[in-house]
Coordinates of C-alpha atoms in Angstrom, one line a residue:
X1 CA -19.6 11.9 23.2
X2 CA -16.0 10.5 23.8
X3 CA -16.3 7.2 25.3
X4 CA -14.5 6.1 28.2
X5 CA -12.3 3.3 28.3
X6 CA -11.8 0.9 31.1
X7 CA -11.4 -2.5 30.0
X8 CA -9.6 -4.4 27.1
X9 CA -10.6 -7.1 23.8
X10 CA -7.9 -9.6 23.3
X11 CA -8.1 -10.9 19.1
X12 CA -6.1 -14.3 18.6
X13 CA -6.6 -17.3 16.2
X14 CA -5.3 -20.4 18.1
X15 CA -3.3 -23.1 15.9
X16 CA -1.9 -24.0 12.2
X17 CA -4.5 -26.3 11.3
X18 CA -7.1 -24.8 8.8
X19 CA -10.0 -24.9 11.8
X20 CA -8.0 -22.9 14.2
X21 CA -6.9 -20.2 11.9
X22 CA -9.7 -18.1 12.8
X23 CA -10.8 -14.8 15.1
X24 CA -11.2 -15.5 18.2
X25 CA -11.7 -13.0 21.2
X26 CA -11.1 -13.1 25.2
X27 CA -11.4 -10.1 27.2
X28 CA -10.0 -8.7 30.3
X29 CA -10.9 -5.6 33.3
X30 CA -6.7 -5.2 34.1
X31 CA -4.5 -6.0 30.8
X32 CA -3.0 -8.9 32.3
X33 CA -5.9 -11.7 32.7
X34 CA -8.5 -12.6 29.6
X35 CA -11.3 -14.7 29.7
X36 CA -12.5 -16.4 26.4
X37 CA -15.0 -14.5 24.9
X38 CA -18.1 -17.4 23.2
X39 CA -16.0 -20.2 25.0
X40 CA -12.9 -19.4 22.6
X41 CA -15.1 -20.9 19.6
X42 CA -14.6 -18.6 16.7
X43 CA -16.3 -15.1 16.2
X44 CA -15.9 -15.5 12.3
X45 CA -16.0 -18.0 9.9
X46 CA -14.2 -16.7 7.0
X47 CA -15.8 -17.4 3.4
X48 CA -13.7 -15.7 1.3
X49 CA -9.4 -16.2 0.1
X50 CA -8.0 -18.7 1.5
X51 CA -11.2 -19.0 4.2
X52 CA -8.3 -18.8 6.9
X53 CA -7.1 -16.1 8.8
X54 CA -4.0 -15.8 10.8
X55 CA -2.6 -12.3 13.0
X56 CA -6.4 -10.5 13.3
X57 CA -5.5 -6.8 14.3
X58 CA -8.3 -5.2 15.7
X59 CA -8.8 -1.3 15.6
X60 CA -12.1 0.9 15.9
X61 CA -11.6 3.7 13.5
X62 CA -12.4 7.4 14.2
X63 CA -16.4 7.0 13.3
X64 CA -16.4 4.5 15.8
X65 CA -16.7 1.6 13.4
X66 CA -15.0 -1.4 13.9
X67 CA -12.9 -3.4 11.8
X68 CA -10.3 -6.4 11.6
X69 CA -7.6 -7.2 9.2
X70 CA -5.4 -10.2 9.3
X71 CA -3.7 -12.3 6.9
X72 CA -5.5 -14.5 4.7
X73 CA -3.8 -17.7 4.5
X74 CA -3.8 -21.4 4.9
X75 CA -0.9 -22.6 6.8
X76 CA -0.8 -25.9 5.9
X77 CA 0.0 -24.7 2.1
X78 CA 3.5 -23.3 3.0
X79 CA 4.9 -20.6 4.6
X80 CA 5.1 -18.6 1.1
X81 CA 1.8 -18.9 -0.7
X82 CA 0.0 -16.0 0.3
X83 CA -0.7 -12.2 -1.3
X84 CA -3.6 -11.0 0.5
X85 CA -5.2 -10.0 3.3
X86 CA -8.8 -10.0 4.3
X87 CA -10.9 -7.6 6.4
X88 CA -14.1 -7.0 8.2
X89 CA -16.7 -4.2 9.5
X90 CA -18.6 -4.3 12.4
X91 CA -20.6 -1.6 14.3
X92 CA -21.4 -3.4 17.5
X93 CA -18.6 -6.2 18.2
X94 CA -20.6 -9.0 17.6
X95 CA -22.0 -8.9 13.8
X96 CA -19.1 -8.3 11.5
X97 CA -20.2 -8.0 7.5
X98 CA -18.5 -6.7 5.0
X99 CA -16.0 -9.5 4.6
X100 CA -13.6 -8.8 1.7
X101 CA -10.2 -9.7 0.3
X102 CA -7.1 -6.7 -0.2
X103 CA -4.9 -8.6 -3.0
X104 CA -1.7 -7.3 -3.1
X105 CA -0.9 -9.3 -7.0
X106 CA -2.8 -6.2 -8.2
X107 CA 0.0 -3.8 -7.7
X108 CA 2.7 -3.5 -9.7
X109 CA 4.9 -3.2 -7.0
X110 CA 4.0 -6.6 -5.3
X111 CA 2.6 -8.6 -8.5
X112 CA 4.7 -11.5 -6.9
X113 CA 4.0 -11.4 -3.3
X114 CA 4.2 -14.6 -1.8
X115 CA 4.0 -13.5 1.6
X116 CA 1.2 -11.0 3.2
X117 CA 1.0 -11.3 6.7
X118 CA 0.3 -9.7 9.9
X119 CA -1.4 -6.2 8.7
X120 CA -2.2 -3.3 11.5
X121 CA -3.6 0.1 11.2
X122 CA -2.5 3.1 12.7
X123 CA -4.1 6.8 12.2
X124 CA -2.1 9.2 10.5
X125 CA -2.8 12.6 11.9
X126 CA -0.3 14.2 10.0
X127 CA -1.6 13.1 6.5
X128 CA -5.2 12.4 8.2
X129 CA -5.4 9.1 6.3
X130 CA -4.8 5.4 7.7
X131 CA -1.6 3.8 7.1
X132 CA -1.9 0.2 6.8
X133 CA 1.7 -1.5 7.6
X134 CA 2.5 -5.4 6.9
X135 CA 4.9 -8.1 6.6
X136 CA 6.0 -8.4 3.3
X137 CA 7.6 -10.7 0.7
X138 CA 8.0 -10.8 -3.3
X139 CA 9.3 -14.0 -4.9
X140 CA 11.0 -11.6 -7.4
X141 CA 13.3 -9.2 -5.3
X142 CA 16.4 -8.3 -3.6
X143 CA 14.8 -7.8 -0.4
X144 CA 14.2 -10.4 2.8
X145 CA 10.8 -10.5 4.6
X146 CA 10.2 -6.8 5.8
X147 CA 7.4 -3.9 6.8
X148 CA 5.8 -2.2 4.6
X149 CA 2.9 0.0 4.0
X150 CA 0.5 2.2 1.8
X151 CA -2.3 4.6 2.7
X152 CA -5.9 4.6 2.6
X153 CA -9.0 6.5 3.8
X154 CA -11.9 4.2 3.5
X155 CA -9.7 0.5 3.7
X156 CA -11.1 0.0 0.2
X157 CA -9.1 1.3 -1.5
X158 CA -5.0 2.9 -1.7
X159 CA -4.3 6.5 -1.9
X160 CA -0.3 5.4 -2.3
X161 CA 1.4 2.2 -3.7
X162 CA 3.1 -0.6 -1.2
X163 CA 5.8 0.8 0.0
X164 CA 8.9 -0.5 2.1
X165 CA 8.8 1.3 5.5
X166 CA 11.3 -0.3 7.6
X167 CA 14.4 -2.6 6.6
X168 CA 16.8 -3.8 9.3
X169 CA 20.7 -2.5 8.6
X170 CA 21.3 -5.9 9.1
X171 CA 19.5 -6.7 5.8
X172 CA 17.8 -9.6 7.4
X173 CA 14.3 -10.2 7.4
X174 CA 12.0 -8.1 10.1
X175 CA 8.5 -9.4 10.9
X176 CA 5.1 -8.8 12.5
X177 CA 5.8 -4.8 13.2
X178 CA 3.6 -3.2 15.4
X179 CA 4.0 1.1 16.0
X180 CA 2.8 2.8 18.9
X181 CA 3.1 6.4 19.4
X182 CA 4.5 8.1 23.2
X183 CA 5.3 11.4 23.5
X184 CA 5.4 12.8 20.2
X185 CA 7.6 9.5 18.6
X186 CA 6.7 6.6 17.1
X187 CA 8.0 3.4 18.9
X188 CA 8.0 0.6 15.8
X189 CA 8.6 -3.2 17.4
X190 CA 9.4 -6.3 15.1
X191 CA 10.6 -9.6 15.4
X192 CA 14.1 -9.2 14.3
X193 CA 15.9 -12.2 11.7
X194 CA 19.5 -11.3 13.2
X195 CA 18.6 -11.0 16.6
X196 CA 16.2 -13.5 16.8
X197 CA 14.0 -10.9 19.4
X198 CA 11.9 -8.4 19.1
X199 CA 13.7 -5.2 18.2
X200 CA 12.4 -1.7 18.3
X201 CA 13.1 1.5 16.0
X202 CA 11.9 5.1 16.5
X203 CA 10.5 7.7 14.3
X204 CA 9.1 11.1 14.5
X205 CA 6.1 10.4 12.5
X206 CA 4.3 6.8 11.6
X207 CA 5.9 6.4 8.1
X208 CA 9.2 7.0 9.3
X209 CA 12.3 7.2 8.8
X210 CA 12.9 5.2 11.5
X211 CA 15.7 5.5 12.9
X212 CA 17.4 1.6 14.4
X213 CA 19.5 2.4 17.5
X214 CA 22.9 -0.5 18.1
X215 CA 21.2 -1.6 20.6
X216 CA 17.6 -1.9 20.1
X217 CA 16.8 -5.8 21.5
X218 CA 13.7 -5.1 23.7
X219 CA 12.5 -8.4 24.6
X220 CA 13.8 -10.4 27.8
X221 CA 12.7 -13.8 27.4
X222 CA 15.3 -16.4 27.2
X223 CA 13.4 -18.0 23.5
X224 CA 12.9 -16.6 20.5
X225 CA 9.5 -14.5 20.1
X226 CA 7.1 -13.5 17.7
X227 CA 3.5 -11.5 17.3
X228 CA 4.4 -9.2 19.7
X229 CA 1.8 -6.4 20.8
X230 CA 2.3 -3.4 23.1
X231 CA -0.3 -1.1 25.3
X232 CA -0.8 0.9 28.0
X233 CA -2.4 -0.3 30.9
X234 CA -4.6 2.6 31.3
X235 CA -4.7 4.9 34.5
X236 CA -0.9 4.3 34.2
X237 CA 2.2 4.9 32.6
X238 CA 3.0 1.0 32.4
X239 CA 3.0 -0.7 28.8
X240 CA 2.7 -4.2 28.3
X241 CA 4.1 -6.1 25.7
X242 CA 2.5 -9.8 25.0
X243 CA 4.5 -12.0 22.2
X244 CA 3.8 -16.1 21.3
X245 CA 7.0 -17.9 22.0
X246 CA 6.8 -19.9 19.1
X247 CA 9.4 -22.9 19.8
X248 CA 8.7 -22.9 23.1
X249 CA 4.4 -22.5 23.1
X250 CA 2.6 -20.1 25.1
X251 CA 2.5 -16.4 25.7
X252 CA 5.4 -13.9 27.1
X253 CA 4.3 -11.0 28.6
X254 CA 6.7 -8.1 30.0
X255 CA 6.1 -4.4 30.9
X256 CA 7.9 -1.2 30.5
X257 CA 7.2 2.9 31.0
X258 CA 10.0 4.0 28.9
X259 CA 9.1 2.2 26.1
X260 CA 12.9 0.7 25.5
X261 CA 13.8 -0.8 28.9
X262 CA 11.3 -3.6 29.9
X263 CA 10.6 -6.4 33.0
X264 CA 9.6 -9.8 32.5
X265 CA 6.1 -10.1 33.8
X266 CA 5.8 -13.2 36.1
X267 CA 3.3 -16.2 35.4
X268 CA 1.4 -15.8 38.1
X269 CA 0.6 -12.5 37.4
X270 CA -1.2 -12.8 34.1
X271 CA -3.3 -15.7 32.1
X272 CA -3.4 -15.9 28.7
X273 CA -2.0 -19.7 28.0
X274 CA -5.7 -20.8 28.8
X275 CA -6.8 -19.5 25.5
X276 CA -3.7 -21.1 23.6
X277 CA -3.2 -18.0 21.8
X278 CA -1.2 -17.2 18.6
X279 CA -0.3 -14.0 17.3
X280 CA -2.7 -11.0 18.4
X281 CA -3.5 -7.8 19.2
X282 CA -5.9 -5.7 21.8
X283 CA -8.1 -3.3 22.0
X284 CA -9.6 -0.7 24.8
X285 CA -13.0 -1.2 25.4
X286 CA -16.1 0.6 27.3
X287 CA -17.7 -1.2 30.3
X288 CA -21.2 -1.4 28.2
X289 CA -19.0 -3.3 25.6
X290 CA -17.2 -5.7 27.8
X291 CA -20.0 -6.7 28.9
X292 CA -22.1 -7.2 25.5
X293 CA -19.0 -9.5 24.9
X294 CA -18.4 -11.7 28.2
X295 CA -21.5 -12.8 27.9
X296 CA -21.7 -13.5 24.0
X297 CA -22.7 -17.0 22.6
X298 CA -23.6 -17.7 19.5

């Protein structure tokens, strides 16, 4: 039975301090106000890596199973200490098991990563597996701070080695990539080093090429942004776009239904700041499951 969609999950963690870098989840009926979800205490308390966890993606998979990645790190240890990431199952929402750590010194190709962060998922229909794309450093190379990926089918394990997907002409570093597919192409939108905004590129299928028009600056806030997420509001052809401005604090949120030209969305038309997000990403939800969550406590 195809579910139907109508509301949204918000996943965030909330701070740099080791007690704040954890999932957290608000929810929402329009896309453009959340409430907290267990009043904004944690959903997970991560035992495993680093036992902290920055940039959760959450994705439900195409058995209907539910899972988060994110990076597993510990901010207040540098901004280059990391090589994994760490992941979770859950079949319901609300119990997630599974927990287990994707270490990226076991390739050859990233033996000396020393920075993982900000994984997402994205179904492959064309190769029918799951491309898992990331922000990714190695202390040993010629290349800034930049996407890239590798396949898999059960997120256990890699059908293809790391891989660079996406590297700015500029050769500066590109961050926090997130790819959503319109109309047969594949929008890819980072948070440019040259730029200083988020930038987007286009492709005709999710591991590229992708092809970086002159001018590809997308955002329109007036500060630098970061952890930026797109989606449809659904019933529409409007996209929203939230990022974290962070210099400034908070959350920017602007909209769009070309997918290149886009609006800044007023204050007073969304809340988000409540939560004091960071970095996250959302997810479409049934009525049935909004409601499980809203009224979650544990």
């Amino acid at each position: 039975m195809v579910k139907e969609f109508s509301k949204y999950l918000f996943c965030y963690f909330v701070g740099n301090r080791p007690h704040e870098e954890r999932v957290h989840f608000a929810v929402s009926k329009d896309g453009y106000n959340f409430t907290a979800v267990n009043e904004n205490k944690p959903i997970i308390i991560q035992t495993k890596g680093k036992k902290c966890c920055r940039d959760p993606f959450i994705f439900r998979d195409n058995d209907g199973v539910f899972h988060i990645i994110a990076t597993d790190m510990k901010s207040e240890e540098g901004w280059a200490n990391n090589n994994s990431m760490v992941m979770w199952d859950s079949v319901d929402l609300v119990h997630w098991t599974n927990e287990r750590i994707i270490d990226f010194s076991n390739f050859e190709e990233t033996k000396n990563a020393d920075r993982v962060w900000a994984p997402q998922v994205i179904f492959d229909k064309f190769k029918n597996e799951y491309m898992i794309y990331w922000t990714h450093n190695n202390a040993d190379d010629d290349l800034d701070t930049i996407i890239w990926y590798a396949y898999t089918k059960d997120f256990h394990t890699f059908i293809t080695p790391p891989q660079v997907l996406f590297k700015p002409k500029s050769g500066m570093c590109a961050i926090d990539a997130d790819i959503i597919e319109h109309n047969g192409k594949y929008y890819l939108y980072e948070a440019d080093g040259e730029k200083e905004a988020i930038c987007y590129c286009v492709a005709e299928r999710p591991d590229g090429p992708y092809y970086e028009p002159a001018s590809n600056k997308v955002s329109v806030a007036d500060t630098a942004l970061e952890g930026n997420c797109i989606y449809r509001i659904l019933g529409t052809d409007k996209f929203v776009m939230i990022a974290d401005q962070f210099r400034k604090g908070g959350y920017f949120m602007q909209e769009t239904t070309d997918l290149m030209n886009f609006s800044k969305v007023d204050e007073s038309r969304f809340s988000l700041n409540h939560l004091n997000p960071r970095h996250g990403s959302v997810l479409y939800i049934t009525e049935q499951e909004y409601e499980l969550l809203v009224n979650l406590r544990f």
